[in-house]
Short mmCIF file of C-alpha atoms in Angstrom, two decimals:
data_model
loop_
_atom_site.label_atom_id
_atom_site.label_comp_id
_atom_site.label_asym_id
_atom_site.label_seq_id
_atom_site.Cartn_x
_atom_site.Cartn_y
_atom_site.Cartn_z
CA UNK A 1474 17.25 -19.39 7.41
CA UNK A 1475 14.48 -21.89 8.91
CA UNK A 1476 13.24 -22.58 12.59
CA UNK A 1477 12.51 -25.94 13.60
CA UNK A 1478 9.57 -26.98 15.23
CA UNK A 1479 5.75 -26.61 14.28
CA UNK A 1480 3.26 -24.18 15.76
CA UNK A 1481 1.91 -26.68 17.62
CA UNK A 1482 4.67 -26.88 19.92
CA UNK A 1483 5.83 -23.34 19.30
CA UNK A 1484 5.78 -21.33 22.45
CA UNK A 1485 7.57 -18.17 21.18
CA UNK A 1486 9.00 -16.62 18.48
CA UNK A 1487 10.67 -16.68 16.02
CA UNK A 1488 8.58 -18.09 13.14
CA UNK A 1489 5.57 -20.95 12.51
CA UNK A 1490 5.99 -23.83 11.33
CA UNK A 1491 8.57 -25.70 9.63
CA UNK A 1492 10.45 -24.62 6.36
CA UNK A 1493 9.06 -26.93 3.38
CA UNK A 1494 10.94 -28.81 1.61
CA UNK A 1495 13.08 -27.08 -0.95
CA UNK A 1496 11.89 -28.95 -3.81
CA UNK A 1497 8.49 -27.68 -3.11
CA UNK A 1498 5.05 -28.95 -3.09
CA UNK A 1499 3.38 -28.81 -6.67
CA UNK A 1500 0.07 -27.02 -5.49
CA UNK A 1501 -1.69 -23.72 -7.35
CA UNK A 1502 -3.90 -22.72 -4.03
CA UNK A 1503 -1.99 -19.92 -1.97
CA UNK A 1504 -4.21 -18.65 0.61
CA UNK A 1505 -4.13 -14.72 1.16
CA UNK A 1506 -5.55 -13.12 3.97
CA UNK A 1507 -7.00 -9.23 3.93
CA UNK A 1508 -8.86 -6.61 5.77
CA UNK A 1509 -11.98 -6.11 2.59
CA UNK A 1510 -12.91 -7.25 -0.19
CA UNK A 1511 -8.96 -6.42 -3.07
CA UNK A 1512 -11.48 -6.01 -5.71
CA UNK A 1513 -13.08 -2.57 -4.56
CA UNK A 1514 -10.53 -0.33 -5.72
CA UNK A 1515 -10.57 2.14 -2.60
CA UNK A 1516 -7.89 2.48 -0.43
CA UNK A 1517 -3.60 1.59 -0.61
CA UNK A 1518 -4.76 -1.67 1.28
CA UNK A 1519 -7.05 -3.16 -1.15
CA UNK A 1520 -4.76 -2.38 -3.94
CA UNK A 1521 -1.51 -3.82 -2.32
CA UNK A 1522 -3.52 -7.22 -2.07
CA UNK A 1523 -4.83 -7.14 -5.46
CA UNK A 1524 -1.57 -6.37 -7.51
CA UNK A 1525 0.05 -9.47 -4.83
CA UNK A 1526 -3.07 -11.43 -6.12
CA UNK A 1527 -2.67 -10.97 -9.67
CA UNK A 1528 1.06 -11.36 -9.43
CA UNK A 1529 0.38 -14.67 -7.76
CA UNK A 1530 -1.91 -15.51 -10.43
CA UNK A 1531 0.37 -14.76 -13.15
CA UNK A 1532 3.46 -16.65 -11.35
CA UNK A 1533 0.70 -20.04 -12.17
CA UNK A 1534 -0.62 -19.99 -8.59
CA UNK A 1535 -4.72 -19.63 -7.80
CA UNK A 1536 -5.00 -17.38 -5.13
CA UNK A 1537 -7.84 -17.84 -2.42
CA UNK A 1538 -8.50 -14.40 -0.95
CA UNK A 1539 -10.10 -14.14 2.41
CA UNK A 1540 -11.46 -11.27 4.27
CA UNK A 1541 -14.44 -10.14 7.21
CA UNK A 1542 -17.58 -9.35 5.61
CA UNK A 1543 -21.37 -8.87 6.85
CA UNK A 1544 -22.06 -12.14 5.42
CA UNK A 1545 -20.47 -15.23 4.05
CA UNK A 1546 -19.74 -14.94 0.20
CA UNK A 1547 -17.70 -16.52 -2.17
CA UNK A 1548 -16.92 -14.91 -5.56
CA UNK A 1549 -14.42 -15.34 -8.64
CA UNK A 1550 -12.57 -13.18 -10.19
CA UNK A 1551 -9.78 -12.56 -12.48
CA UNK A 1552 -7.14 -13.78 -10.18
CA UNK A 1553 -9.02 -16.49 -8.54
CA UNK A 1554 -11.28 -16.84 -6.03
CA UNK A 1555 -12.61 -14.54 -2.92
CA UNK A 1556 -13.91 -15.58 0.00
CA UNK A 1557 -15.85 -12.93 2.30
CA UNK A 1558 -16.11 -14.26 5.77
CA UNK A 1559 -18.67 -13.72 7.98
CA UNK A 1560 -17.93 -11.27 11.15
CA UNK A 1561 -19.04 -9.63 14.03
CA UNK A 1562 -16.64 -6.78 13.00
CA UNK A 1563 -16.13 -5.91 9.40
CA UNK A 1564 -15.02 -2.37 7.70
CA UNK A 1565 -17.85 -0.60 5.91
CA UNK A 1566 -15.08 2.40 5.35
CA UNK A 1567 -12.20 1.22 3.57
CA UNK A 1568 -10.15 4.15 4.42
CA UNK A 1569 -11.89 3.76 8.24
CA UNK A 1570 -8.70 3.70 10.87
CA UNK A 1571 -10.87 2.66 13.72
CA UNK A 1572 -12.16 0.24 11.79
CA UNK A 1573 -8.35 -0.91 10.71
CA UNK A 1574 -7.35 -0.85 14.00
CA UNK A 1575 -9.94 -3.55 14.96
CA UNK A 1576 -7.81 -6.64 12.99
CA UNK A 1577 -7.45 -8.62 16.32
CA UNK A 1578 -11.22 -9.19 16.46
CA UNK A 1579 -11.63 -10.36 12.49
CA UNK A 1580 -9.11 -13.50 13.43
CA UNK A 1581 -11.22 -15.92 14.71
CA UNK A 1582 -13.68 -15.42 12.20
CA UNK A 1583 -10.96 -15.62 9.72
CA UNK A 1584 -9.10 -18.27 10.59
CA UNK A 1585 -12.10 -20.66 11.19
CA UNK A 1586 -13.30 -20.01 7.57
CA UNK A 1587 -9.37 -21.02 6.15
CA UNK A 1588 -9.51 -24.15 8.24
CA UNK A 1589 -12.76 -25.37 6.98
CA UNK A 1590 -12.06 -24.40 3.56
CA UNK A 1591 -8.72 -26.98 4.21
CA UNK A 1592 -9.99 -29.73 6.07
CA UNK A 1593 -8.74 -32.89 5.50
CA UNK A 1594 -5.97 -31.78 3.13
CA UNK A 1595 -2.48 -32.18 4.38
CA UNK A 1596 -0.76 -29.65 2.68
CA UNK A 1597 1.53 -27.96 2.94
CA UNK A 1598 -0.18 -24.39 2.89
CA UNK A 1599 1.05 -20.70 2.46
CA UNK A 1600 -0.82 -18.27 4.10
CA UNK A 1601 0.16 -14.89 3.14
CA UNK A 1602 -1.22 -11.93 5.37
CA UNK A 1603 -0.55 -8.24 4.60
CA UNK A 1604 -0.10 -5.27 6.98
CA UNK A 1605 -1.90 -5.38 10.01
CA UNK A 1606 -3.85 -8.07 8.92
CA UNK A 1607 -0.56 -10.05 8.39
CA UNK A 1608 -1.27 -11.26 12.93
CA UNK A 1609 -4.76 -12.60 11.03
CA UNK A 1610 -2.80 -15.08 8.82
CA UNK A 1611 -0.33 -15.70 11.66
CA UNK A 1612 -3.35 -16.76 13.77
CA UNK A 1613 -4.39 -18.50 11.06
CA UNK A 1614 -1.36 -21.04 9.96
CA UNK A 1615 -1.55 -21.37 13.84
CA UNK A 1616 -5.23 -22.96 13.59
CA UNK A 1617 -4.08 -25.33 10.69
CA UNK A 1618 -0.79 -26.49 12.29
CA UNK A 1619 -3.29 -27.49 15.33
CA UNK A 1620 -5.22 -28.98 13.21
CA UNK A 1621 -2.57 -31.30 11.99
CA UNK A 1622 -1.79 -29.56 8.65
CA UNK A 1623 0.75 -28.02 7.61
CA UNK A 1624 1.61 -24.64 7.13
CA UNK A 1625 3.69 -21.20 7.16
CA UNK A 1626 3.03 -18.12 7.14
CA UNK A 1627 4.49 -15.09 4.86
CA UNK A 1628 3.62 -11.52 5.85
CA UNK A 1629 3.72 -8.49 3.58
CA UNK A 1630 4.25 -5.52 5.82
CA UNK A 1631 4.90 -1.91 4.80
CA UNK A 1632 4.83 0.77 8.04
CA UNK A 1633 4.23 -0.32 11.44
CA UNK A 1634 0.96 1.38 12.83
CA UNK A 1635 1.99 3.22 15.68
CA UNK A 1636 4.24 5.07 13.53
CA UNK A 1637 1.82 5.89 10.66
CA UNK A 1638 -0.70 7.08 13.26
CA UNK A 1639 2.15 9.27 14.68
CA UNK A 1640 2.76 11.12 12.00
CA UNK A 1641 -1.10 11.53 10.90
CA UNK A 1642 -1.48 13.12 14.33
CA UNK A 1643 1.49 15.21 14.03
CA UNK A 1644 -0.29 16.29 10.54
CA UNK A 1645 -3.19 17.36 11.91
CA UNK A 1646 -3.59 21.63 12.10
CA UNK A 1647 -5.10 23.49 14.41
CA UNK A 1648 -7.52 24.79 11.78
CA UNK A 1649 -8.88 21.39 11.19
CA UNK A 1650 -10.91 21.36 13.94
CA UNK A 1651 -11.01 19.75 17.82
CA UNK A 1652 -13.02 16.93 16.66
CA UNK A 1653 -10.56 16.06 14.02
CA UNK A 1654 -7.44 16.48 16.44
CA UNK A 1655 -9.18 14.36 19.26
CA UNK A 1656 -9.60 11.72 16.35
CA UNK A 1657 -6.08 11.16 15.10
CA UNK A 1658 -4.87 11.23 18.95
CA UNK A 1659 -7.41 8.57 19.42
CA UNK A 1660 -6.40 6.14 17.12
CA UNK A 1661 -2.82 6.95 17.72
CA UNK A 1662 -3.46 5.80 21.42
CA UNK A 1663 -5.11 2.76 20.43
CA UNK A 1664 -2.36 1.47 17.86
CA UNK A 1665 0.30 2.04 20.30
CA UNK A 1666 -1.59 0.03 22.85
CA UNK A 1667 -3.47 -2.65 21.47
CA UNK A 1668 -2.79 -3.16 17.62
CA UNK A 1669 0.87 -2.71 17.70
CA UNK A 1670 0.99 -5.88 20.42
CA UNK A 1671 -0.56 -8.14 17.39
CA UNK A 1672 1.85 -6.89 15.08
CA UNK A 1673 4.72 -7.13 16.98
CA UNK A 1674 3.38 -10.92 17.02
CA UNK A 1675 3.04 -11.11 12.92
CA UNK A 1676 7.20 -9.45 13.22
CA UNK A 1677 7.91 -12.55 14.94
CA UNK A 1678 5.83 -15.66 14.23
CA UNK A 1679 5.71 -15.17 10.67
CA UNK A 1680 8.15 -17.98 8.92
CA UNK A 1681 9.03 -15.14 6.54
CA UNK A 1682 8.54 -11.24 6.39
CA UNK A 1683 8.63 -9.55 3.22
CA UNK A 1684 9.10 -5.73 3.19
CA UNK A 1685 9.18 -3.95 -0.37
CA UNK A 1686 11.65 -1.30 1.39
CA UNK A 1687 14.92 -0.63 3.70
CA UNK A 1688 13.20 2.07 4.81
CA UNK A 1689 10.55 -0.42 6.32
CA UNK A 1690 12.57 -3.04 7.41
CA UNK A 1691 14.46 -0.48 9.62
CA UNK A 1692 11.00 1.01 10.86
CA UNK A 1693 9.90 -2.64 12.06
CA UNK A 1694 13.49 -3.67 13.72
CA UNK A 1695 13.24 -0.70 15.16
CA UNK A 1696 9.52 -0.76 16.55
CA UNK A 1697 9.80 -4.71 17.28
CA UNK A 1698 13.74 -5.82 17.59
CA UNK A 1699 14.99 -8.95 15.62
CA UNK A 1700 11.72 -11.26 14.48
CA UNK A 1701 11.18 -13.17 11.80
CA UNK A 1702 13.63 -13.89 9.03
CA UNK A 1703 12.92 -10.44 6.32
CA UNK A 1704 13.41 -10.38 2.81
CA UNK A 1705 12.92 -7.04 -0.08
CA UNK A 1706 10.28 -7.96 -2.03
CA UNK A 1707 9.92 -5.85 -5.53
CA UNK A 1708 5.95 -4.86 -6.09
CA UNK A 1709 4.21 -3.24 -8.75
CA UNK A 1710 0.76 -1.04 -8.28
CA UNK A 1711 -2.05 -3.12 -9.90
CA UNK A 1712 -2.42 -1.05 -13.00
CA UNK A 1713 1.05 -2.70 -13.87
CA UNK A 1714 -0.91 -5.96 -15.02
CA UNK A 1715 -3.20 -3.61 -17.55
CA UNK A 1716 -0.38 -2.31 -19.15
CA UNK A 1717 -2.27 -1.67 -22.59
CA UNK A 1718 -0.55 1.60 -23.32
CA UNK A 1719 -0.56 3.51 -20.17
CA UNK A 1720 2.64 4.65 -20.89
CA UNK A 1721 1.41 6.66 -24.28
CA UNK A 1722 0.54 10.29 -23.39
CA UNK A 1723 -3.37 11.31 -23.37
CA UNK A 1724 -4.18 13.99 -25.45
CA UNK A 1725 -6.86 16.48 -23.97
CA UNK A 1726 -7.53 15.69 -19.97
CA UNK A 1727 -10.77 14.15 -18.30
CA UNK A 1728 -13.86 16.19 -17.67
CA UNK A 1729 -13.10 19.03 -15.03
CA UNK A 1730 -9.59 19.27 -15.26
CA UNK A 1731 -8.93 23.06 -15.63
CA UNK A 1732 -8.31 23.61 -19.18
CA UNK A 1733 -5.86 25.81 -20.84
CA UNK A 1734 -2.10 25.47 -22.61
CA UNK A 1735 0.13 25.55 -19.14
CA UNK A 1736 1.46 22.50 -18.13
CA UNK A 1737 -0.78 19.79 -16.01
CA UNK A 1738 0.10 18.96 -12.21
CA UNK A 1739 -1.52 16.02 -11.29
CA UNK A 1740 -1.36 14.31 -7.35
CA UNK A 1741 -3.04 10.88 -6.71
CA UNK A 1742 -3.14 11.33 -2.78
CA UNK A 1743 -5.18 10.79 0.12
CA UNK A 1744 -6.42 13.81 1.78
CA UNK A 1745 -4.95 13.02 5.46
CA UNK A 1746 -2.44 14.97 7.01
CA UNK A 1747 0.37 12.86 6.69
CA UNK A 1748 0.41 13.20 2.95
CA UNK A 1749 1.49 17.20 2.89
CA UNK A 1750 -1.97 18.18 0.47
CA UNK A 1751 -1.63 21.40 1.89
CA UNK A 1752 2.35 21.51 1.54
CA UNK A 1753 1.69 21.42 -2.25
CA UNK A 1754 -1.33 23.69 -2.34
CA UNK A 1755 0.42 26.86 -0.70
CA UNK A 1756 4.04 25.35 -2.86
CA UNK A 1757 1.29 26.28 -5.84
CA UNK A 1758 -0.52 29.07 -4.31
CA UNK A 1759 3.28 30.80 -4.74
CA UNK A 1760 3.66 29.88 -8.08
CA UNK A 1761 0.94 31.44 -8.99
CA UNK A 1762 1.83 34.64 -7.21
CA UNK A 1763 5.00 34.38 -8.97
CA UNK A 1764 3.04 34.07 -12.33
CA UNK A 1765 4.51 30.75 -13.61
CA UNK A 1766 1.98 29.20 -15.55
CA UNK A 1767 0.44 26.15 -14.63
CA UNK A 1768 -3.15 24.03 -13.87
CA UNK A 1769 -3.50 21.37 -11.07
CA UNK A 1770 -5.70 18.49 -10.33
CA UNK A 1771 -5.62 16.37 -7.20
CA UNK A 1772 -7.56 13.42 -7.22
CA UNK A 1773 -8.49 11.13 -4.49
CA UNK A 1774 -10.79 11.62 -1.31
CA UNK A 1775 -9.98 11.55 2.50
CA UNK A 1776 -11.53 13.50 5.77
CA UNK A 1777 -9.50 16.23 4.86
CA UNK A 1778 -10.82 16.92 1.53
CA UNK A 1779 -13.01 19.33 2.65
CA UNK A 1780 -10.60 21.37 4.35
CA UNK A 1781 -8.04 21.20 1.63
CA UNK A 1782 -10.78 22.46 -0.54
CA UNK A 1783 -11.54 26.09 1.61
CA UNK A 1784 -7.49 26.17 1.69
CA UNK A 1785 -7.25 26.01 -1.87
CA UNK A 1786 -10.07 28.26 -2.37
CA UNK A 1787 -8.69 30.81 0.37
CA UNK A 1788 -4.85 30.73 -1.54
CA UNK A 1789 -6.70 32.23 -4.79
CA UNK A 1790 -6.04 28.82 -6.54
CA UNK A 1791 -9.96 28.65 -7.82
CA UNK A 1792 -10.06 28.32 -11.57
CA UNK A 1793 -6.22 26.89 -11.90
CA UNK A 1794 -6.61 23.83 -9.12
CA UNK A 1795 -9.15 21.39 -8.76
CA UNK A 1796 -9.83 18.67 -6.10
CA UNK A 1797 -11.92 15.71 -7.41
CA UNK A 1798 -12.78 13.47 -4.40
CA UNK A 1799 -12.51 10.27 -5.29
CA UNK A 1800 -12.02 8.74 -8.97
CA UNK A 1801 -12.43 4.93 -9.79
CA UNK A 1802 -9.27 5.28 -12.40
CA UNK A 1803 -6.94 7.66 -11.79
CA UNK A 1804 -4.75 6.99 -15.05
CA UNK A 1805 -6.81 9.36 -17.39
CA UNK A 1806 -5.24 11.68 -14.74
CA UNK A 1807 -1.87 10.82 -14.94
CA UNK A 1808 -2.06 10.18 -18.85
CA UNK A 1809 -2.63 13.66 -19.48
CA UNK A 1810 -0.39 14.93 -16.81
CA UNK A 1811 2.73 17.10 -17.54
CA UNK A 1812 3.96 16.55 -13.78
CA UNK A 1813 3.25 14.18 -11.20
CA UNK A 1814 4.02 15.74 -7.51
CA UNK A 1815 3.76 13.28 -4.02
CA UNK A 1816 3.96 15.95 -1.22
CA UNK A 1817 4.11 13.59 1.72
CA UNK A 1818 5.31 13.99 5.06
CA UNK A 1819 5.30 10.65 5.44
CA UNK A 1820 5.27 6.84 3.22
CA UNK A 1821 6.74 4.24 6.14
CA UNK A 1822 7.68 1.97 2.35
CA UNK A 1823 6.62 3.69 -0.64
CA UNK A 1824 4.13 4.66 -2.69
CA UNK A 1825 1.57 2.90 -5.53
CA UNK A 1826 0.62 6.58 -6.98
CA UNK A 1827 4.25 7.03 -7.85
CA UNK A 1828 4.78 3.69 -9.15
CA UNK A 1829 1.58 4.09 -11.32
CA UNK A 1830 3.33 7.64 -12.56
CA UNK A 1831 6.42 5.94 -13.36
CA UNK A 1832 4.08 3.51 -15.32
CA UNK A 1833 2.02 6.53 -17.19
CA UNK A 1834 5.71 8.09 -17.81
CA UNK A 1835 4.98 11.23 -15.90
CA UNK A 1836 7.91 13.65 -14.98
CA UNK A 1837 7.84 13.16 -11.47
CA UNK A 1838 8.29 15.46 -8.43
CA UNK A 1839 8.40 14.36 -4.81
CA UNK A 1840 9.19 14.13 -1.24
CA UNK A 1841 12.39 12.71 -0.28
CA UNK A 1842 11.08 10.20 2.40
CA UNK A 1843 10.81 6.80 3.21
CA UNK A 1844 11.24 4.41 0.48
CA UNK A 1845 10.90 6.81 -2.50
CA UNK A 1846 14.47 7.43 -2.99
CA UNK A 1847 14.81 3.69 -3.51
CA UNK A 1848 12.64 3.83 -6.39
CA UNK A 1849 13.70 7.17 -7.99
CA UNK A 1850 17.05 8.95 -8.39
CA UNK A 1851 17.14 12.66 -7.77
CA UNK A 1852 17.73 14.54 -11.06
CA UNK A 1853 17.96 11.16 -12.86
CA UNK A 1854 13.99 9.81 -13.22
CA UNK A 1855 12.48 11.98 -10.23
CA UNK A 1856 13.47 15.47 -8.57
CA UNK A 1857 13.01 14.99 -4.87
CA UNK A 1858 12.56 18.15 -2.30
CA UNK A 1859 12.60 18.06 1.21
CA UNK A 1860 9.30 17.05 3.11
CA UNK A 1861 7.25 20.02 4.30
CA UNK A 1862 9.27 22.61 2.67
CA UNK A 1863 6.41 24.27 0.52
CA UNK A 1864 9.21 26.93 -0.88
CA UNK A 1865 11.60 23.90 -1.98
CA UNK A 1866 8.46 22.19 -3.27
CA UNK A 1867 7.42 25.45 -5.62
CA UNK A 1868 11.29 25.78 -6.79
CA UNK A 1869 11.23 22.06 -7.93
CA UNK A 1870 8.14 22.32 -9.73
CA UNK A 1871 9.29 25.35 -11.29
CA UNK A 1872 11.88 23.77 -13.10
CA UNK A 1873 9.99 21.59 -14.43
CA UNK A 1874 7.02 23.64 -15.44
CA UNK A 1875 9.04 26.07 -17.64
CA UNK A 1876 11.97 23.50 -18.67
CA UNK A 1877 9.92 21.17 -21.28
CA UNK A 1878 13.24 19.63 -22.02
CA UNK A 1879 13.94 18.59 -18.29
CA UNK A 1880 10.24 17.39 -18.64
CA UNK A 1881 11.05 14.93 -21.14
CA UNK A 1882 14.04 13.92 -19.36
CA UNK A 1883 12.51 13.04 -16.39
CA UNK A 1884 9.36 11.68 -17.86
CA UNK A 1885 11.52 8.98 -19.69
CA UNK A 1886 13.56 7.90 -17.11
CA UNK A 1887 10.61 7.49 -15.06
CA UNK A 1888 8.67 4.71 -17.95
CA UNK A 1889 11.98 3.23 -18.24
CA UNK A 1890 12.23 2.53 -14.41
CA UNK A 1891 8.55 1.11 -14.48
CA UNK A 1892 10.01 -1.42 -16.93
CA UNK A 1893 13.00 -2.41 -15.36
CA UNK A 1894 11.56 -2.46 -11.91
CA UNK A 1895 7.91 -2.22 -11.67
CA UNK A 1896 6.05 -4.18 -14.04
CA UNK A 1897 4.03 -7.38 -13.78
CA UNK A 1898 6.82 -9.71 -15.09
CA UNK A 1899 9.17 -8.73 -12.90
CA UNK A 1900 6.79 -8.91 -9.54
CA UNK A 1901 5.19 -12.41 -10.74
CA UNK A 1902 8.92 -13.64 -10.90
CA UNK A 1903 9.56 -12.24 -7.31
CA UNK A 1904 6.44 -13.86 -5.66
CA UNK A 1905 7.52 -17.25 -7.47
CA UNK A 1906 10.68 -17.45 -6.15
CA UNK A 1907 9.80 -16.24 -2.50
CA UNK A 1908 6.71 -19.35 -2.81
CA UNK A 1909 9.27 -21.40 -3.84
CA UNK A 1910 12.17 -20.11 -1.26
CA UNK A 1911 9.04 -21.54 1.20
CA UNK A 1912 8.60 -24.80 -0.70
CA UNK A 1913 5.91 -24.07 -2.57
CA UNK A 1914 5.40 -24.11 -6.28
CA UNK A 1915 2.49 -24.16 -8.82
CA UNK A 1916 1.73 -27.66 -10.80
CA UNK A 1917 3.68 -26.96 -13.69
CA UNK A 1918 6.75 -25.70 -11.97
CA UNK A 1919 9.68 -28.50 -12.06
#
């Protein structure tokens, strides 16, 4: 499906732009357009842009990341080349929501910096934006379609806001604290009014919108109505393109892992309350009451680390479980893991932990939300429990703790789905033919 007209003269929705021509324009620059910097390796954000970048990259196309910075910088890397813009506003917190929640203000900036970087060349031009940041590159294919260029604009979207700040504030206990309630209710009031206006405007002036998940294109029809033409997009995490035996199990497990014979739970999770941290720890604190052997490591930071932390250390778990903070590489983790468990209460698409424990060939146990059913089959490659149920959580694990055999089951199925599904060859062949679907193509393409 294409709309007719260009920006220019474009009034309403749906979409910017004109469709290019099918036979595509022979160009390797694909302009991408973030909230920070891909390459920092903090936060599902950064990550989701990166493993898009690389696929790009690998498809024969030389991405041109931009994103608000305190000052102007441009950088290579190994997927091409990032440009920081200089803002007003920029996130010094990748895992900030305020600061997330502040995308409309980055746009001018933005956009400005895209449409010098073009000047003077024709085109046409893809500007891909992602999540809330996707109403950044609409804004900006708007600014080059002014400027006589032209352009379209693709948008990557996974959970609309108002409904991930939802269920964070519906996370949030009583025992974390006023400050922390008055927080989440805060930015939950400030999505709903003012962020969730400029993505309703990416849902329907994007040419295309490309969801990885059902689950998410029901979530945004439902927030935002009919919009933009959407399409599934398959993805991979960005470990998939460093795929240099990840899938071999680690003997031994990284420095401060508890150590003993019982089998290793491992969770790769942010500590905020929509991701059920403290489902899993009193799902283990059980266990252990119940004396099934086991040792546990979750890894990753958040403002509830702390918190999750006294919990743990209240359930008795101290000496069995261990919560890192943050790690720069969580696959020594998930190497040497004998489970993988995603507790969540909530995913809006999916999630890159499980997708890098399908990749490490973990046995895997988690929530039945969202888009994870879509990428694991109960009892097949994954054994999924109902979200905060911390009983049905401690049965699942259970089985697979003192079942080695169902272990190996599961923890095959799960590489063998990475392959099939997940792995860098198969997302740098979906991102070329979406380009192409938009007209555009690398040099060597025919």
């Amino acid at each position: 499906m294409t709309h007719e007209g260009d920006l220019a003269h474009h009034d309403g929705p749906p979409g910017i732009g004109t469709a290019l021509p099918a036979r595509g324009h022979h160009s390797s620059e694909v302009i991408m357009v973030a909230g920070r910097d891909p390459r920092d390796g903090k936060g599902g954000h950064a990550s989701y842009v990166l493993a898009h970048a690389l696929a790009a990259h690998r498809a024969g196309f030389e991405p041109r990341v931009f994103f608000p910075g305190a000052t102007a910088a441009v950088a290579e890397s190994e997927f091409g080349t990032v440009h920081q813009v200089r803002s007003v506003v920029f996130g010094p917190d990748p895992a900030n929501g305020l600061w997330k929640q502040l995308v409309a203000l980055t746009a001018p900036a933005v956009s400005a910096a895209v449409g010098r970087f073009l000047a003077g060349r024709p085109g046409p031009h893809l500007v891909h934006g992602f999540g809330t940041y996707a109403y950044v590159g609409v804004v900006t294919a708007r600014r080059l379609v002014r400027a006589g260029l032209r352009a379209v604009a693709l948008s990557s979207v996974y959970t609309p806001v108002e409904h991930e700040y939802a269920s964070r504030a519906r996370g949030i206990d009583p025992a974390h604290g006023l400050w922390m309630r008055a927080r989440y209710r805060t930015e939950l009031w400030w999505a709903r009014w003012f962020v969730a206006r400029c993505e309703r405007l990416a849902h329907q002036r994007s040419q295309l919108v490309a969801v990885n998940y059902e689950s998410s294109r029901r979530l945004f029809l439902a927030a935002y109505g009919p919009g933009a033409p959407s399409r599934k997009l398959p993805y991979a995490s960005k470990a998939a393109f460093a795929d240099d035996g990840r899938g071999a199990r680690l003997e031994g497990a990284p420095s401060g892992v508890p150590a003993g014979p019982a089998p290793l739970i491992v969770s790769v999770s942010r500590h905020d309350p929509r991701k059920g941290l403290d489902v899993l720890l009193h799902a283990l604190a059980d266990l252990r009451i119940r004396g099934v052997p086991f040792r546990a490591c979750l890894t990753s930071s958040g403002p509830l680390l702390s918190a999750h932390r006294r919990l743990a250390s209240r359930l008795g778990l101290d000496g069995v479980t261990v919560l890192t903070g943050w790690v720069p590489d969580p696959f020594p983790y998930l190497r040497a893991a004998d489970v993988f468990v995603l507790p969540s209460l909530q995913e809006g698409s999916g999630s890159l932990a499980l997708l890098e424990a399908l990749q490490a060939g973990c046995a895997v146990v988690a929530s039945d939300i969202d888009g994870v059913p879509e990428d694991v089959v109960h009892g097949e490659s994954a054994l999924l429990v109902p979200s905060s149920d911390a009983a049905a959580l401690g049965r699942a694990l259970e089985a697979v703790l003192v079942d080695a055999g169902l272990r190996t089951r599961l923890a095959r199925a799960a590489r063998a789905t990475f392959e099939t599904r997940f792995s860098a060859d198969v997302f740098a062949a979906a991102i070329r033919d979406v380009y192409a679907d938009l007209g555009v193509r690398p040099p060597q393409s025919t």
